[in-house]
mmCIF file of C-alpha atoms in Angstrom:
data_model
loop_
_atom_site.group_PDB
_atom_site.id
_atom_site.type_symbol
_atom_site.label_atom_id
_atom_site.label_comp_id
_atom_site.label_asym_id
_atom_site.label_seq_id
_atom_site.Cartn_x
_atom_site.Cartn_y
_atom_site.Cartn_z
ATOM 1 C CA UNK A 93 -20.090 -33.855 3.329
ATOM 2 C CA UNK A 94 -19.167 -34.050 7.006
ATOM 3 C CA UNK A 95 -16.982 -31.334 8.495
ATOM 4 C CA UNK A 96 -14.899 -32.521 11.386
ATOM 5 C CA UNK A 97 -13.732 -29.814 13.790
ATOM 6 C CA UNK A 98 -10.110 -30.612 12.949
ATOM 7 C CA UNK A 99 -10.522 -30.101 9.175
ATOM 8 C CA UNK A 100 -10.320 -26.291 9.006
ATOM 9 C CA UNK A 101 -7.462 -26.130 11.537
ATOM 10 C CA UNK A 102 -4.957 -27.615 9.090
ATOM 11 C CA UNK A 103 -6.217 -25.939 5.954
ATOM 12 C CA UNK A 104 -6.902 -23.132 5.870
ATOM 13 C CA UNK A 105 -6.208 -21.799 9.373
ATOM 14 C CA UNK A 106 -2.757 -23.138 10.206
ATOM 15 C CA UNK A 107 -1.310 -22.883 6.712
ATOM 16 C CA UNK A 108 -2.525 -19.331 6.116
ATOM 17 C CA UNK A 109 -1.536 -18.043 9.518
ATOM 18 C CA UNK A 110 1.895 -19.643 9.189
ATOM 19 C CA UNK A 111 2.644 -17.214 6.364
ATOM 20 C CA UNK A 112 3.218 -14.397 8.862
ATOM 21 C CA UNK A 113 5.840 -16.116 11.017
ATOM 22 C CA UNK A 114 8.763 -14.526 9.165
ATOM 23 C CA UNK A 115 7.728 -10.974 10.010
ATOM 24 C CA UNK A 116 7.128 -11.765 13.657
ATOM 25 C CA UNK A 117 10.527 -13.450 13.923
ATOM 26 C CA UNK A 118 12.307 -10.297 12.748
ATOM 27 C CA UNK A 119 10.027 -7.591 14.236
ATOM 28 C CA UNK A 120 8.990 -9.009 17.615
ATOM 29 C CA UNK A 121 8.315 -5.785 19.462
ATOM 30 C CA UNK A 122 6.855 -3.523 16.798
ATOM 31 C CA UNK A 123 3.731 -3.107 14.734
ATOM 32 C CA UNK A 124 4.484 -3.656 11.048
ATOM 33 C CA UNK A 125 4.313 -0.574 8.833
ATOM 34 C CA UNK A 126 0.779 0.096 7.496
ATOM 35 C CA UNK A 127 1.798 -0.697 3.919
ATOM 36 C CA UNK A 128 3.196 -4.069 4.995
ATOM 37 C CA UNK A 129 -0.006 -4.842 6.893
ATOM 38 C CA UNK A 130 -2.098 -3.890 3.857
ATOM 39 C CA UNK A 131 0.011 -6.041 1.527
ATOM 40 C CA UNK A 132 -0.271 -8.992 3.905
ATOM 41 C CA UNK A 133 -4.046 -8.543 4.014
ATOM 42 C CA UNK A 134 -4.240 -8.334 0.210
ATOM 43 C CA UNK A 135 -2.178 -11.535 -0.029
ATOM 44 C CA UNK A 136 -4.505 -13.212 2.488
ATOM 45 C CA UNK A 137 -7.589 -12.305 0.444
ATOM 46 C CA UNK A 138 -5.897 -13.099 -2.894
ATOM 47 C CA UNK A 139 -5.014 -16.545 -1.528
ATOM 48 C CA UNK A 140 -8.735 -17.322 -1.639
ATOM 49 C CA UNK A 141 -8.774 -16.730 -5.412
ATOM 50 C CA UNK A 142 -6.179 -19.369 -6.306
ATOM 51 C CA UNK A 143 -6.812 -22.618 -8.185
ATOM 52 C CA UNK A 144 -7.198 -24.492 -4.889
ATOM 53 C CA UNK A 145 -10.356 -22.530 -4.179
ATOM 54 C CA UNK A 146 -12.406 -23.441 -7.253
ATOM 55 C CA UNK A 147 -15.917 -23.283 -5.789
ATOM 56 C CA UNK A 148 -17.863 -20.230 -6.957
ATOM 57 C CA UNK A 149 -18.282 -18.957 -3.413
ATOM 58 C CA UNK A 150 -14.615 -18.004 -3.300
ATOM 59 C CA UNK A 151 -15.155 -15.436 -6.051
ATOM 60 C CA UNK A 152 -18.221 -13.843 -4.439
ATOM 61 C CA UNK A 153 -17.512 -10.304 -3.202
ATOM 62 C CA UNK A 154 -19.343 -11.029 0.073
ATOM 63 C CA UNK A 155 -17.072 -13.979 0.812
ATOM 64 C CA UNK A 156 -13.982 -11.922 -0.048
ATOM 65 C CA UNK A 157 -15.174 -9.116 2.242
ATOM 66 C CA UNK A 158 -15.586 -11.598 5.095
ATOM 67 C CA UNK A 159 -12.149 -13.040 4.294
ATOM 68 C CA UNK A 160 -10.695 -9.519 4.563
ATOM 69 C CA UNK A 161 -12.394 -8.988 7.929
ATOM 70 C CA UNK A 162 -11.096 -12.323 9.221
ATOM 71 C CA UNK A 163 -7.641 -11.576 7.816
ATOM 72 C CA UNK A 164 -7.486 -8.163 9.499
ATOM 73 C CA UNK A 165 -8.678 -9.717 12.762
ATOM 74 C CA UNK A 166 -6.026 -12.426 12.575
ATOM 75 C CA UNK A 167 -3.362 -9.798 11.889
ATOM 76 C CA UNK A 168 -4.421 -7.783 14.907
ATOM 77 C CA UNK A 169 -4.500 -10.878 17.110
ATOM 78 C CA UNK A 170 -0.975 -11.708 16.000
ATOM 79 C CA UNK A 171 0.333 -8.201 16.591
ATOM 80 C CA UNK A 172 -1.259 -7.807 20.018
ATOM 81 C CA UNK A 173 -0.553 -11.288 21.365
ATOM 82 C CA UNK A 174 2.868 -11.770 19.726
ATOM 83 C CA UNK A 175 1.734 -15.345 19.055
ATOM 84 C CA UNK A 176 0.408 -17.042 15.949
ATOM 85 C CA UNK A 177 -2.033 -19.246 17.897
ATOM 86 C CA UNK A 178 -4.857 -16.798 18.701
ATOM 87 C CA UNK A 179 -5.159 -16.016 14.976
ATOM 88 C CA UNK A 180 -5.022 -19.691 14.051
ATOM 89 C CA UNK A 181 -7.779 -20.516 16.534
ATOM 90 C CA UNK A 182 -9.896 -17.534 15.457
ATOM 91 C CA UNK A 183 -9.531 -18.431 11.779
ATOM 92 C CA UNK A 184 -10.321 -22.093 12.492
ATOM 93 C CA UNK A 185 -13.401 -21.228 14.560
ATOM 94 C CA UNK A 186 -14.685 -18.791 11.934
ATOM 95 C CA UNK A 187 -14.331 -21.295 9.094
ATOM 96 C CA UNK A 188 -15.738 -24.209 11.098
ATOM 97 C CA UNK A 189 -18.765 -22.222 12.297
ATOM 98 C CA UNK A 190 -19.439 -21.013 8.734
ATOM 99 C CA UNK A 191 -19.164 -24.562 7.356
ATOM 100 C CA UNK A 192 -21.302 -26.221 10.027
ATOM 101 C CA UNK A 193 -23.891 -23.652 11.102
ATOM 102 C CA UNK A 194 -24.227 -21.153 8.244
ATOM 103 C CA UNK A 195 -24.422 -23.428 5.214
ATOM 104 C CA UNK A 196 -20.876 -23.076 3.953
ATOM 105 C CA UNK A 197 -20.641 -26.845 3.722
ATOM 106 C CA UNK A 198 -23.583 -26.977 1.264
ATOM 107 C CA UNK A 199 -21.682 -24.781 -1.192
ATOM 108 C CA UNK A 200 -19.199 -27.589 -1.818
ATOM 109 C CA UNK A 201 -21.627 -30.455 -2.457
#
Protein backbone atom coordinates (compact mmCIF):
# COMPACT_ATOMS: atom_id res chain seq x y z
CA UNK A 1 0.00 0.00 0.00
CA UNK A 2 1.50 3.32 -1.07
CA UNK A 3 0.77 6.41 0.99
CA UNK A 4 0.83 9.59 -1.02
CA UNK A 5 1.46 12.77 0.97
CA UNK A 6 -1.95 14.10 -0.06
CA UNK A 7 -3.90 11.09 1.28
CA UNK A 8 -4.02 11.99 4.99
CA UNK A 9 -4.75 15.67 4.28
CA UNK A 10 -8.27 14.94 3.06
CA UNK A 11 -9.12 12.19 5.50
CA UNK A 12 -8.53 12.39 8.32
CA UNK A 13 -6.90 15.80 8.79
CA UNK A 14 -9.18 18.18 6.91
CA UNK A 15 -12.44 16.43 7.73
CA UNK A 16 -11.71 16.10 11.44
CA UNK A 17 -10.38 19.60 11.86
CA UNK A 18 -13.36 21.02 9.97
CA UNK A 19 -15.58 19.88 12.84
CA UNK A 20 -14.42 22.81 14.98
CA UNK A 21 -15.25 25.62 12.55
CA UNK A 22 -18.64 26.33 14.14
CA UNK A 23 -17.17 27.20 17.53
CA UNK A 24 -14.51 29.45 16.06
CA UNK A 25 -17.10 31.28 13.97
CA UNK A 26 -19.11 32.20 17.07
CA UNK A 27 -16.30 32.62 19.65
CA UNK A 28 -13.48 34.25 17.68
CA UNK A 29 -11.70 36.03 20.50
CA UNK A 30 -12.08 33.66 23.43
CA UNK A 31 -10.84 30.31 24.63
CA UNK A 32 -13.70 27.81 24.79
CA UNK A 33 -14.80 26.74 28.27
CA UNK A 34 -12.79 23.77 29.62
CA UNK A 35 -15.80 21.45 29.48
CA UNK A 36 -16.37 22.30 25.82
CA UNK A 37 -12.71 21.66 25.04
CA UNK A 38 -12.86 18.31 26.85
CA UNK A 39 -16.03 17.28 25.01
CA UNK A 40 -14.47 18.22 21.68
CA UNK A 41 -11.39 16.16 22.53
CA UNK A 42 -13.54 13.18 23.56
CA UNK A 43 -15.44 13.46 20.26
CA UNK A 44 -12.12 13.60 18.38
CA UNK A 45 -10.89 10.41 20.05
CA UNK A 46 -14.29 8.68 19.79
CA UNK A 47 -14.28 9.43 16.05
CA UNK A 48 -11.43 6.93 15.76
CA UNK A 49 -13.67 4.16 17.13
CA UNK A 50 -16.37 4.40 14.46
CA UNK A 51 -17.12 1.81 11.78
CA UNK A 52 -14.88 3.65 9.31
CA UNK A 53 -11.87 2.77 11.43
CA UNK A 54 -12.15 -1.02 11.44
CA UNK A 55 -8.47 -1.96 11.69
CA UNK A 56 -7.52 -3.29 15.13
CA UNK A 57 -4.99 -0.52 15.67
CA UNK A 58 -7.80 1.98 16.14
CA UNK A 59 -8.95 0.17 19.27
CA UNK A 60 -5.48 -0.05 20.84
CA UNK A 61 -5.16 2.17 23.93
CA UNK A 62 -1.74 3.41 22.75
CA UNK A 63 -3.20 4.62 19.46
CA UNK A 64 -6.10 6.30 21.28
CA UNK A 65 -3.66 8.01 23.66
CA UNK A 66 -1.69 9.36 20.70
CA UNK A 67 -4.96 10.46 19.06
CA UNK A 68 -5.82 12.37 22.25
CA UNK A 69 -2.40 14.06 22.26
CA UNK A 70 -2.77 15.03 18.59
CA UNK A 71 -6.34 16.19 19.21
CA UNK A 72 -5.31 18.39 22.15
CA UNK A 73 -2.44 19.80 20.09
CA UNK A 74 -4.76 20.60 17.19
CA UNK A 75 -7.19 22.29 19.57
CA UNK A 76 -4.44 24.45 21.02
CA UNK A 77 -3.15 25.35 17.56
CA UNK A 78 -6.65 26.41 16.57
CA UNK A 79 -7.20 28.48 19.70
CA UNK A 80 -3.84 30.25 19.54
CA UNK A 81 -3.71 30.87 15.80
CA UNK A 82 -7.44 31.54 15.27
CA UNK A 83 -7.08 29.50 12.08
CA UNK A 84 -7.98 25.92 11.24
CA UNK A 85 -4.94 25.43 8.98
CA UNK A 86 -2.12 24.94 11.52
CA UNK A 87 -4.11 22.10 13.10
CA UNK A 88 -4.92 20.59 9.71
CA UNK A 89 -1.25 20.65 8.71
CA UNK A 90 -0.12 19.27 12.08
CA UNK A 91 -2.68 16.46 11.94
CA UNK A 92 -1.75 15.66 8.33
CA UNK A 93 1.98 15.61 9.10
CA UNK A 94 1.49 13.41 12.17
CA UNK A 95 -0.61 10.85 10.29
CA UNK A 96 1.62 10.85 7.21
CA UNK A 97 4.82 10.43 9.24
CA UNK A 98 3.24 7.59 11.24
CA UNK A 99 2.05 5.86 8.06
CA UNK A 100 5.31 6.23 6.14
CA UNK A 101 8.11 6.12 8.71
CA UNK A 102 6.73 4.32 11.77
CA UNK A 103 4.96 1.34 10.23
CA UNK A 104 1.39 2.58 10.42
CA UNK A 105 0.93 1.65 6.78
CA UNK A 106 1.77 -2.03 7.52
CA UNK A 107 -1.16 -2.24 9.95
CA UNK A 108 -3.61 -1.91 7.06
CA UNK A 109 -2.17 -4.54 4.70
